[in-house]
Amino acid sequence: MSNRTLLTLCCLLALSLPTLADYDWWRSAQFYQIYPRSFKDSDGDGIGDLVGITQQLSYLKEIGVTATWLSPIFTSPMADFGYDVADFYNIDPMFGTMEDFDNLLARANQLNLKIILDFVPNHSSDECDWFVRSAAGEEEYKDFYVWHTGKVVNGIRQPPTNWISVFRGSQWTWHEGRQAYYLHQFLAKQPDLNYRNPKVVEAMKDVLRFWLRKGVYGFRIDAVPHVFEAAADKNGDFLDEPRNEYVSDPEDYSYLQHIYTTNQPETIDLVYQFREVIEEMNVELGGDDRVLLTEAYAPLDVLMQYYGNGTHNGSQIPFNFELLSNLNINSDAYKYSELLHNWLDNMPEGQVANWVLGNHDQSRIGSRLGTDRIDSINMMLLTLPGISVTYQGEELGMEDVWISWEDTVDPQACQSNPNEFERLTRDPVRTPFQWNDEPLAGFTDGPKTWLPVADNYKLVNVKRERGIPLSHLNIYKQLRALRDLPTLKRGDVTVNAVGPNVLAIKRSLKNEKSYITVINLNNDVELVNLDAVFAELTAELSYVVVSDKSLRRKDDLTHANSVLLMPKEGIVLATV
Ligand code: GLC
Ligand code: MG
């Protein structure tokens, strides 16, 4: 090596050293999703807002959150509660002002919390200026969306394809002004942007740059699999999608196999391009790394490509929905183990695992897997290697709230009917956050809330749970504290089902204590020989975290070869 190369290398090293410690902040981070409409209302209108979030950031600190991603806060007619963005560069007045957002960022910085925004690339609102101009045929914008004049059969005009919207009915809506159909994978008020137009790609990259320059640390990217549709043929036509024979309702999304409207290869490449923007901005702005979290309900092999392909980097955090999508109240320990292994065993070398147990679209943990398993699930989430993602309220054990058809507001349900809405509605998981036992759970000072507050708020709320040693909240905090230990941060993992009822997860690191999470999924008492499951345990193990199902207390000892588990008990043990 020449002297000059050596010198350059040393300089580079010296330059990068100060940031080195923080470089990997996200690799063992705790992410927390805030649904802004339902977190905290500061102005009494019954809808959460940015000032409310800013007021409560210290709570996020209290529960050890590293970064929080916010569902959309941008200007929107709220047809899909913000997932229909009318102005990608502004804050909706319902949530506050740009100044409120700047204050939120400033407060987050003081607390060393990172703010992540929701980026909705697939579509805009039909009230977005881009769409209005596109519909008017303005040269610059005419191909910003996917337009088609349809086909004429027996003299009657029909949509170009049979494609069905995620929210029911045709993906094509006729536009009188433009005299053409436009494509929308979701609501008619959410026209799909046309990613085969390079101007759209550039426009959306600029949106990323704008918010990164403001100081956000990255994005959760919405509905990624839907971004591209298969390319049109030389006549500009698309192909029909094949049927799913087991579904008979022709309006239902699952009536078709979405081979032309989801998971197109171009989508993966677009994620790589978004990552390049992130890297470009890391260079421009310096400081801690920015991250991408991608929302894709897709096959595992596709998800793994989101991480990168060896030549290109992609999303650091392709949301792992294995547990969220595939566990139910009857799943046994083999199923849990299989799903955990699915991610761990298929992840490309050098990448980091992430675990998502809830979000604003899916039934809550307690309602999905049983309220008596809430602590166990949080034990699993927080002792697995890599990144944990918690949806607001899961740390308290909030449950789905039943809401009648008359009171339902989620468009996914409202577009269906009284017989079907319960399967589709997402309102039950979006009810106001439960802060205390005052009226409306301390969420608002106003007279009403946009969705009802859960009946159980006097029992399940932050204030009360703070005072109960083995509340869901306090167990969550204990688990979170463990994550600062080197073993939990960097240790290896072994996952095993011990028969159908017991799941065991061991974390180990050289010269450090090992930690073993043991979960009894069932209602029988279980006696487990952990020596038969894991190598290199000490003869005795100590209790590190117990739950209210436990007979034992923290710091009690047990023999590794005979660990007694109460019905539905979850524990964390350590070698001694
Ligand atoms: C994502 C969001 C969901 C939204 C949809 C359309 O799946 O999580 O809430 O309705 O995209 O933007
Ligand atoms: Mg408000």
XYZ file of C-alpha atoms and ligand atoms in Angstrom:
589
model
C 0.000 0.000 0.000
C 1.405 3.384 -0.952
C 1.841 6.087 1.669
C -0.725 8.169 -0.033
C -3.349 5.413 0.078
C -2.541 4.847 3.725
C -2.922 8.520 4.452
C -6.247 8.687 2.656
C -7.420 5.632 4.550
C -6.440 7.121 7.891
C -8.173 10.375 7.054
C -11.302 8.525 6.015
C -11.223 6.559 9.236
C -10.725 9.635 11.339
C -13.589 11.319 9.536
C -15.949 8.460 10.051
C -15.006 7.694 13.652
C -17.191 10.222 15.453
C -20.312 8.835 13.789
C -19.254 5.215 14.027
C -20.840 4.657 17.415
C -24.240 5.785 16.174
C -23.941 4.278 12.740
C -25.933 1.213 13.595
C -28.529 2.783 15.847
C -31.389 1.005 14.064
C -29.939 -2.520 14.222
C -31.334 -3.273 17.670
C -33.833 -0.451 17.875
C -37.334 -0.338 19.280
C -39.707 1.134 16.725
C -43.131 2.330 17.805
C -45.999 3.160 15.491
C -48.120 6.172 16.301
C -51.510 6.465 14.628
C -51.776 10.262 14.970
C -55.569 10.490 14.871
C -55.722 8.337 17.982
C -52.654 9.064 20.089
C -53.343 12.329 21.880
C -55.699 15.231 21.120
C -54.509 18.661 22.253
C -57.265 20.931 20.935
C -60.440 19.178 21.992
C -61.768 18.253 18.543
C -61.634 14.559 19.399
C -58.924 13.806 16.833
C -55.285 13.390 17.797
C -52.737 15.911 16.548
C -49.051 16.849 16.400
C -49.097 19.016 19.519
C -50.596 16.030 21.333
C -47.797 13.779 20.127
C -45.174 16.341 21.147
C -46.710 16.527 24.634
C -46.434 12.774 25.008
C -42.990 12.111 23.542
C -41.657 11.678 27.062
C -43.927 8.631 27.352
C -42.132 7.080 24.393
C -38.894 7.721 26.221
C -40.341 6.108 29.337
C -41.035 2.883 27.455
C -37.648 2.938 25.758
C -38.625 3.654 22.179
C -35.799 4.531 19.779
C -37.783 5.750 16.800
C -41.442 6.300 16.065
C -43.170 6.096 12.713
C -46.262 8.181 12.229
C -49.127 7.202 9.958
C -49.697 10.025 7.400
C -50.008 13.579 8.685
C -50.104 15.284 5.278
C -52.861 17.395 3.710
C -55.665 15.027 2.885
C -59.429 14.853 2.396
C -59.156 11.813 4.728
C -61.051 9.401 2.498
C -58.629 6.752 3.799
C -57.685 8.717 6.922
C -54.573 10.278 5.459
C -53.514 7.470 3.129
C -54.928 9.711 0.404
C -52.396 12.530 0.251
C -53.429 15.767 -1.460
C -50.185 17.627 -0.788
C -47.018 15.647 -0.123
C -45.296 18.799 1.157
C -47.741 19.971 3.804
C -49.317 19.061 7.123
C -53.078 18.636 7.309
C -54.675 21.356 9.469
C -56.461 18.627 11.404
C -53.045 17.529 12.681
C -51.560 21.011 12.990
C -49.145 23.235 11.104
C -45.639 22.924 9.719
C -44.520 24.832 12.796
C -46.095 22.177 15.004
C -44.190 19.587 13.045
C -40.918 21.485 13.457
C -41.584 21.665 17.192
C -42.238 17.948 17.266
C -38.901 17.323 15.572
C -37.093 19.672 17.938
C -38.557 17.981 21.012
C -37.779 14.541 19.566
C -34.186 15.627 19.030
C -33.894 16.790 22.636
C -35.103 13.396 23.764
C -32.938 11.543 21.267
C -36.002 10.030 19.621
C -36.121 9.616 15.874
C -39.155 10.548 13.811
C -40.026 8.424 10.786
C -42.753 9.475 8.363
C -45.187 7.427 6.333
C -44.467 7.733 2.629
C -47.336 6.746 0.341
C -45.852 6.261 -3.130
C -48.553 4.170 -4.782
C -51.215 6.827 -5.018
C -52.213 10.356 -4.187
C -55.594 11.811 -3.419
C -57.773 12.704 -6.415
C -57.659 16.189 -4.874
C -53.906 16.375 -5.342
C -52.871 19.111 -7.739
C -51.005 16.538 -9.837
C -54.181 14.566 -10.425
C -56.299 17.615 -11.159
C -53.768 18.680 -13.811
C -53.440 15.175 -15.145
C -57.184 14.892 -15.531
C -57.173 18.205 -17.355
C -54.627 16.742 -19.764
C -51.857 19.250 -18.950
C -48.748 18.186 -20.841
C -46.447 17.999 -17.798
C -48.857 15.885 -15.774
C -50.936 13.978 -18.295
C -49.031 10.729 -17.749
C -48.604 11.108 -13.982
C -51.421 8.598 -13.487
C -52.553 5.479 -15.343
C -55.247 6.399 -17.879
C -57.047 4.188 -20.395
C -60.092 4.781 -22.582
C -61.395 1.274 -21.866
C -62.779 -1.236 -24.310
C -66.022 -1.135 -26.167
C -67.975 -4.392 -26.156
C -71.260 -4.502 -28.111
C -71.209 -0.739 -28.269
C -70.883 -0.391 -24.506
C -67.787 1.063 -22.901
C -66.135 -1.073 -20.223
C -63.106 -0.793 -17.976
C -59.863 -1.935 -19.631
C -59.427 -4.984 -17.362
C -61.201 -7.014 -14.692
C -58.842 -5.783 -11.965
C -60.444 -5.415 -8.538
C -59.628 -2.790 -5.923
C -58.290 -3.799 -2.499
C -61.317 -1.930 -1.152
C -63.828 -3.751 -3.458
C -65.115 -3.114 -6.958
C -63.297 -2.179 -10.148
C -59.827 -0.652 -10.030
C -60.939 1.638 -12.861
C -63.084 4.728 -12.505
C -64.364 6.740 -15.430
C -63.369 10.404 -15.449
C -65.820 12.610 -17.331
C -63.389 15.475 -17.794
C -60.610 13.433 -19.303
C -62.982 10.966 -20.979
C -60.915 8.024 -19.771
C -60.678 5.535 -16.929
C -58.003 5.983 -14.264
C -56.483 3.203 -12.231
C -56.785 2.973 -8.461
C -55.707 -0.084 -6.530
C -57.459 1.296 -3.454
C -60.330 3.859 -3.323
C -61.464 5.847 -6.367
C -60.242 8.807 -4.333
C -56.733 7.265 -4.379
C -55.600 7.297 -8.039
C -52.424 5.272 -8.682
C -49.369 7.216 -9.739
C -47.734 6.002 -12.949
C -44.236 4.772 -12.073
C -43.465 4.041 -15.707
C -43.192 7.809 -16.060
C -39.676 8.880 -14.925
C -41.071 12.277 -13.921
C -43.206 10.600 -11.278
C -40.217 8.728 -9.889
C -38.269 11.991 -9.673
C -41.173 13.888 -8.125
C -41.520 11.268 -5.402
C -37.786 11.171 -4.709
C -37.970 14.919 -4.170
C -40.647 14.345 -1.554
C -38.229 12.079 0.313
C -35.446 14.673 0.114
C -37.704 17.421 1.418
C -38.643 15.618 4.633
C -35.148 14.249 5.204
C -33.779 17.787 5.009
C -36.335 18.763 7.636
C -34.805 16.195 9.949
C -36.784 12.975 9.774
C -34.772 9.762 10.006
C -36.511 7.838 7.294
C -39.775 6.467 6.053
C -42.207 3.666 6.419
C -43.189 3.050 2.805
C -46.836 2.256 2.275
C -48.397 -0.497 0.161
C -45.181 -1.228 -1.735
C -46.338 -4.343 -3.670
C -48.985 -2.246 -5.433
C -46.691 0.405 -6.868
C -46.210 -1.166 -10.300
C -48.693 -2.895 -12.565
C -47.525 -5.123 -15.419
C -46.602 -2.987 -18.431
C -49.199 -2.426 -21.119
C -48.651 -4.089 -24.518
C -47.791 -2.137 -27.662
C -51.423 -1.069 -28.051
C -51.476 0.197 -24.497
C -53.632 -2.688 -23.267
C -53.385 -4.728 -20.061
C -54.275 -8.361 -19.375
C -57.107 -9.632 -17.172
C -56.133 -11.351 -13.932
C -57.134 -14.996 -13.384
C -59.789 -16.016 -10.895
C -59.550 -17.609 -7.486
C -62.152 -20.343 -7.855
C -62.835 -20.564 -4.126
C -64.179 -16.995 -3.958
C -67.594 -16.304 -5.462
C -68.083 -12.602 -4.734
C -66.930 -10.786 -7.917
C -66.485 -7.498 -6.063
C -64.154 -8.934 -3.420
C -60.404 -8.352 -3.795
C -59.634 -12.040 -3.274
C -61.822 -12.993 -6.273
C -58.711 -12.607 -8.467
C -55.062 -13.660 -8.338
C -53.140 -10.412 -8.484
C -50.397 -11.475 -10.835
C -50.394 -8.235 -12.854
C -51.086 -5.708 -10.112
C -48.795 -6.766 -7.249
C -45.156 -7.746 -6.720
C -43.830 -6.755 -10.131
C -40.004 -6.911 -10.367
C -39.809 -3.184 -11.087
C -41.072 -2.544 -7.576
C -37.964 -4.052 -6.005
C -35.777 -1.867 -8.170
C -37.733 1.217 -7.124
C -37.052 0.417 -3.462
C -33.336 0.231 -4.320
C -33.642 3.648 -5.933
C -35.335 5.065 -2.842
C -32.450 3.648 -0.797
C -30.016 5.497 -3.047
C -31.820 8.703 -2.145
C -31.393 7.801 1.509
C -27.654 7.273 1.005
C -27.358 10.481 -0.997
C -29.006 12.347 1.880
C -26.817 10.634 4.478
C -23.867 12.158 2.661
C -25.506 15.563 2.327
C -26.785 15.784 5.885
C -24.299 13.671 7.874
C -25.170 12.388 11.341
C -27.036 9.166 12.058
C -28.187 6.868 9.280
C -31.633 7.216 7.794
C -33.739 4.100 7.304
C -36.471 2.642 5.128
C -39.176 0.388 6.529
C -41.243 -1.221 3.801
C -44.814 -2.400 4.123
C -45.293 -5.427 1.910
C -47.573 -8.379 2.463
C -45.714 -10.597 0.004
C -44.115 -14.055 -0.307
C -40.921 -14.536 1.721
C -38.641 -14.810 -1.313
C -39.914 -11.461 -2.566
C -39.524 -9.855 0.857
C -35.920 -10.980 1.099
C -35.188 -9.141 -2.153
C -36.291 -5.902 -0.507
C -33.186 -6.074 1.685
C -30.963 -5.836 -1.383
C -29.425 -8.088 -3.991
C -25.700 -7.921 -3.322
C -25.195 -5.099 -5.805
C -27.882 -2.787 -4.514
C -29.094 -2.082 -0.997
C -32.791 -1.864 -0.350
C -34.926 -1.398 2.713
C -33.115 -2.003 6.020
C -36.414 -3.059 7.513
C -38.739 -4.980 5.201
C -41.549 -5.449 7.683
C -41.685 -9.036 8.866
C -45.385 -9.881 8.996
C -44.859 -13.638 9.363
C -46.246 -13.685 12.912
C -48.828 -10.975 12.322
C -50.303 -12.710 9.284
C -49.983 -16.378 10.159
C -50.538 -16.851 13.887
C -53.996 -17.349 15.295
C -55.439 -18.243 18.662
C -54.993 -21.974 17.943
C -51.417 -21.892 16.641
C -49.158 -24.314 18.477
C -45.504 -23.918 19.413
C -44.392 -25.689 16.226
C -46.163 -23.008 14.199
C -44.555 -20.194 16.215
C -41.153 -21.807 15.770
C -41.674 -22.357 12.045
C -42.634 -18.715 11.488
C -39.670 -17.412 13.489
C -37.346 -19.690 11.536
C -38.854 -18.551 8.250
C -37.335 -15.148 8.740
C -34.146 -16.074 10.575
C -33.172 -18.816 8.146
C -33.958 -16.952 4.931
C -32.519 -13.553 5.713
C -29.550 -12.603 3.527
C -26.136 -12.535 5.202
C -25.414 -9.387 7.201
C -29.016 -8.209 7.363
C -31.025 -7.589 10.520
C -34.269 -9.280 11.522
C -37.348 -7.306 12.487
C -40.533 -8.434 14.216
C -43.900 -6.776 13.743
C -46.766 -7.860 15.945
C -49.310 -5.142 15.242
C -50.303 -2.150 13.164
C -53.279 0.073 12.361
C -54.629 -2.427 9.803
C -54.610 -5.628 11.874
C -56.482 -6.970 14.849
C -54.692 -6.375 18.162
C -52.466 -8.998 19.812
C -54.824 -9.637 22.712
C -57.836 -9.982 20.437
C -56.018 -12.093 17.867
C -53.978 -14.397 20.094
C -55.721 -14.138 23.460
C -55.521 -11.512 26.215
C -53.801 -14.080 28.439
C -50.926 -14.256 25.981
C -50.181 -10.521 25.749
C -47.139 -10.606 28.039
C -45.767 -13.754 26.434
C -46.013 -12.225 22.970
C -44.233 -9.077 24.137
C -41.551 -11.310 25.716
C -41.031 -12.981 22.369
C -41.049 -9.674 20.462
C -38.533 -8.010 22.744
C -36.097 -10.876 23.254
C -35.731 -11.871 19.603
C -32.653 -10.512 17.808
C -32.836 -7.302 15.790
C -35.600 -4.751 15.596
C -38.900 -4.744 17.475
C -41.912 -2.907 16.145
C -44.775 -2.099 18.520
C -48.091 -0.559 17.541
C -49.383 2.049 19.987
C -51.275 0.517 22.890
C -49.889 -3.017 22.533
C -47.594 -2.274 25.464
C -50.735 -1.705 27.563
C -52.641 -4.685 26.249
C -55.284 -2.600 24.472
C -57.884 -4.743 22.701
C -60.041 -4.426 19.579
C -63.167 -2.389 20.223
C -66.373 -3.608 18.609
C -68.008 -0.838 16.592
C -71.435 -1.170 14.988
C -72.025 -0.958 11.228
C -73.740 2.422 11.761
C -70.689 3.833 13.534
C -68.066 2.287 11.237
C -65.956 4.825 9.336
C -63.135 2.757 7.779
C -63.623 2.877 3.983
C -62.468 -0.727 3.604
C -65.524 -1.738 5.644
C -67.903 0.997 4.505
C -67.531 -0.135 0.885
C -68.863 -3.572 1.926
C -72.142 -4.318 3.709
C -73.577 -5.008 7.179
C -72.876 -8.724 6.829
C -69.286 -8.413 5.866
C -67.895 -5.322 7.500
C -66.609 -7.049 10.644
C -64.129 -9.073 8.610
C -62.869 -5.910 6.891
C -63.084 -3.060 9.367
C -59.910 -1.613 10.840
C -61.699 0.809 13.178
C -61.475 -1.595 16.170
C -57.665 -1.220 16.336
C -57.682 2.537 15.791
C -59.584 3.662 18.893
C -58.123 6.399 21.106
C -55.061 5.642 23.184
C -55.836 5.006 26.851
C -53.825 7.424 28.995
C -55.743 7.396 32.288
C -59.097 6.753 33.937
C -60.552 10.208 33.342
C -63.464 10.590 30.886
C -62.460 9.557 27.349
C -59.339 7.960 28.807
C -57.463 11.261 28.970
C -57.156 11.219 25.189
C -59.038 14.521 24.768
C -60.532 17.350 26.821
C -63.312 17.675 24.273
C -66.798 16.144 24.510
C -66.347 13.324 21.989
C -63.810 11.272 20.064
C -63.714 10.291 16.380
C -63.920 6.604 17.303
C -65.291 5.355 20.630
C -62.954 4.849 23.572
C -62.717 1.220 24.720
C -65.018 0.260 27.606
C -62.086 -1.196 29.516
C -60.140 2.072 29.715
C -60.465 2.329 33.500
C -58.511 -0.898 33.830
C -56.239 -0.635 30.828
C -54.441 2.704 30.800
C -50.958 4.118 31.260
C -51.573 5.748 34.624
C -52.985 2.656 36.294
C -50.503 0.247 34.756
C -47.591 2.346 35.941
C -48.639 1.521 39.493
C -49.033 -2.252 39.080
C -45.720 -4.123 39.282
C -46.698 -6.883 36.842
C -48.930 -4.870 34.508
C -48.446 -5.337 30.768
C -46.776 -1.924 30.712
C -44.270 -2.708 33.450
C -43.415 -6.081 31.960
C -42.869 -4.330 28.632
C -40.521 -1.854 30.316
C -38.563 -4.636 32.027
C -38.163 -6.444 28.733
C -37.089 -3.252 27.062
C -34.405 -2.715 29.710
C -32.997 -6.178 28.971
C -32.418 -5.171 25.366
C -29.514 -2.997 26.449
C -27.584 -6.084 27.540
C -24.929 -7.236 25.062
C -26.510 -10.701 24.778
C -29.850 -9.289 23.754
C -28.261 -6.692 21.512
C -25.802 -8.836 19.625
C -26.192 -12.430 20.770
C -27.027 -15.499 18.702
C -30.483 -16.973 18.756
C -31.830 -20.523 18.908
C -35.557 -21.091 18.596
C -37.176 -24.401 19.557
C -40.644 -25.761 20.091
C -40.590 -28.030 23.154
C -43.567 -30.113 22.100
C -46.760 -28.464 20.860
C -47.337 -26.256 23.895
C -44.055 -24.627 24.768
C -41.892 -22.255 22.762
C -38.327 -21.559 23.891
C -35.931 -18.917 22.585
C -32.317 -18.778 23.710
C -30.018 -15.794 23.222
C -26.326 -16.298 23.886
C -23.068 -14.406 23.520
C -19.559 -15.451 24.392
C -18.520 -14.543 27.965
C -22.007 -13.249 28.721
C -25.032 -14.731 30.423
C -27.535 -16.496 28.198
C -31.205 -15.509 28.279
C -34.014 -17.942 27.656
C -37.608 -16.944 26.936
C -40.033 -19.759 27.664
C -43.703 -19.497 26.749
C -46.458 -21.896 27.676
C -49.137 -21.371 25.028
C -51.642 -23.615 26.698
C -53.827 -24.139 29.731
C -51.997 -27.124 31.180
C -49.154 -26.923 33.641
C -45.957 -27.893 31.817
C -42.670 -29.244 33.132
C -39.826 -28.560 30.724
C -36.283 -29.891 30.612
C -34.371 -27.039 28.998
C -31.109 -29.027 29.123
C -32.611 -31.308 26.505
C -33.419 -28.299 24.314
C -30.374 -26.047 24.539
C -26.658 -26.651 24.946
C -24.486 -24.941 27.550
C -26.983 -23.895 30.162
C -26.046 -23.641 33.814
C -27.638 -26.265 36.100
C -29.624 -23.494 37.708
C -31.313 -20.606 35.980
C -32.626 -17.394 37.498
C -35.942 -15.704 36.771
C -35.377 -12.366 35.098
C -38.895 -11.463 33.970
C -42.077 -13.082 35.269
C -45.736 -12.318 34.571
C -48.859 -12.276 36.703
C -49.353 -15.944 35.770
C -46.108 -16.878 37.528
C -45.776 -18.464 40.961
C -42.121 -17.543 41.014
C -40.608 -14.096 41.441
C -37.802 -12.251 39.834
C -34.382 -13.578 40.993
C -35.818 -16.949 42.128
C -33.843 -19.950 40.899
C -34.991 -23.047 39.051
C -33.230 -26.180 37.803
C -32.725 -25.976 34.065
C -33.857 -29.583 33.731
C -37.210 -28.982 35.401
C -38.761 -25.631 34.682
C -42.361 -25.526 35.805
C -44.727 -23.394 33.756
C -48.191 -22.321 34.827
C -51.026 -22.153 32.263
C -50.245 -19.484 29.622
C -47.202 -18.396 31.586
C -44.303 -16.668 29.864
C -40.932 -16.059 31.547
C -37.428 -14.928 30.796
C -34.652 -16.880 32.522
C -30.908 -16.308 32.642
C -27.917 -18.542 33.223
C -26.209 -17.907 36.569
C -51.517 0.454 3.544
C -51.940 1.128 4.823
C -53.444 1.144 4.885
C -53.975 1.919 3.703
C -53.442 1.345 2.390
C -53.679 2.274 1.250
O -51.820 -0.898 3.534
O -51.352 0.525 5.924
O -53.908 1.685 6.085
O -55.373 1.875 3.699
O -52.061 1.119 2.441
O -52.835 3.369 1.324
Mg -57.151 17.558 17.534
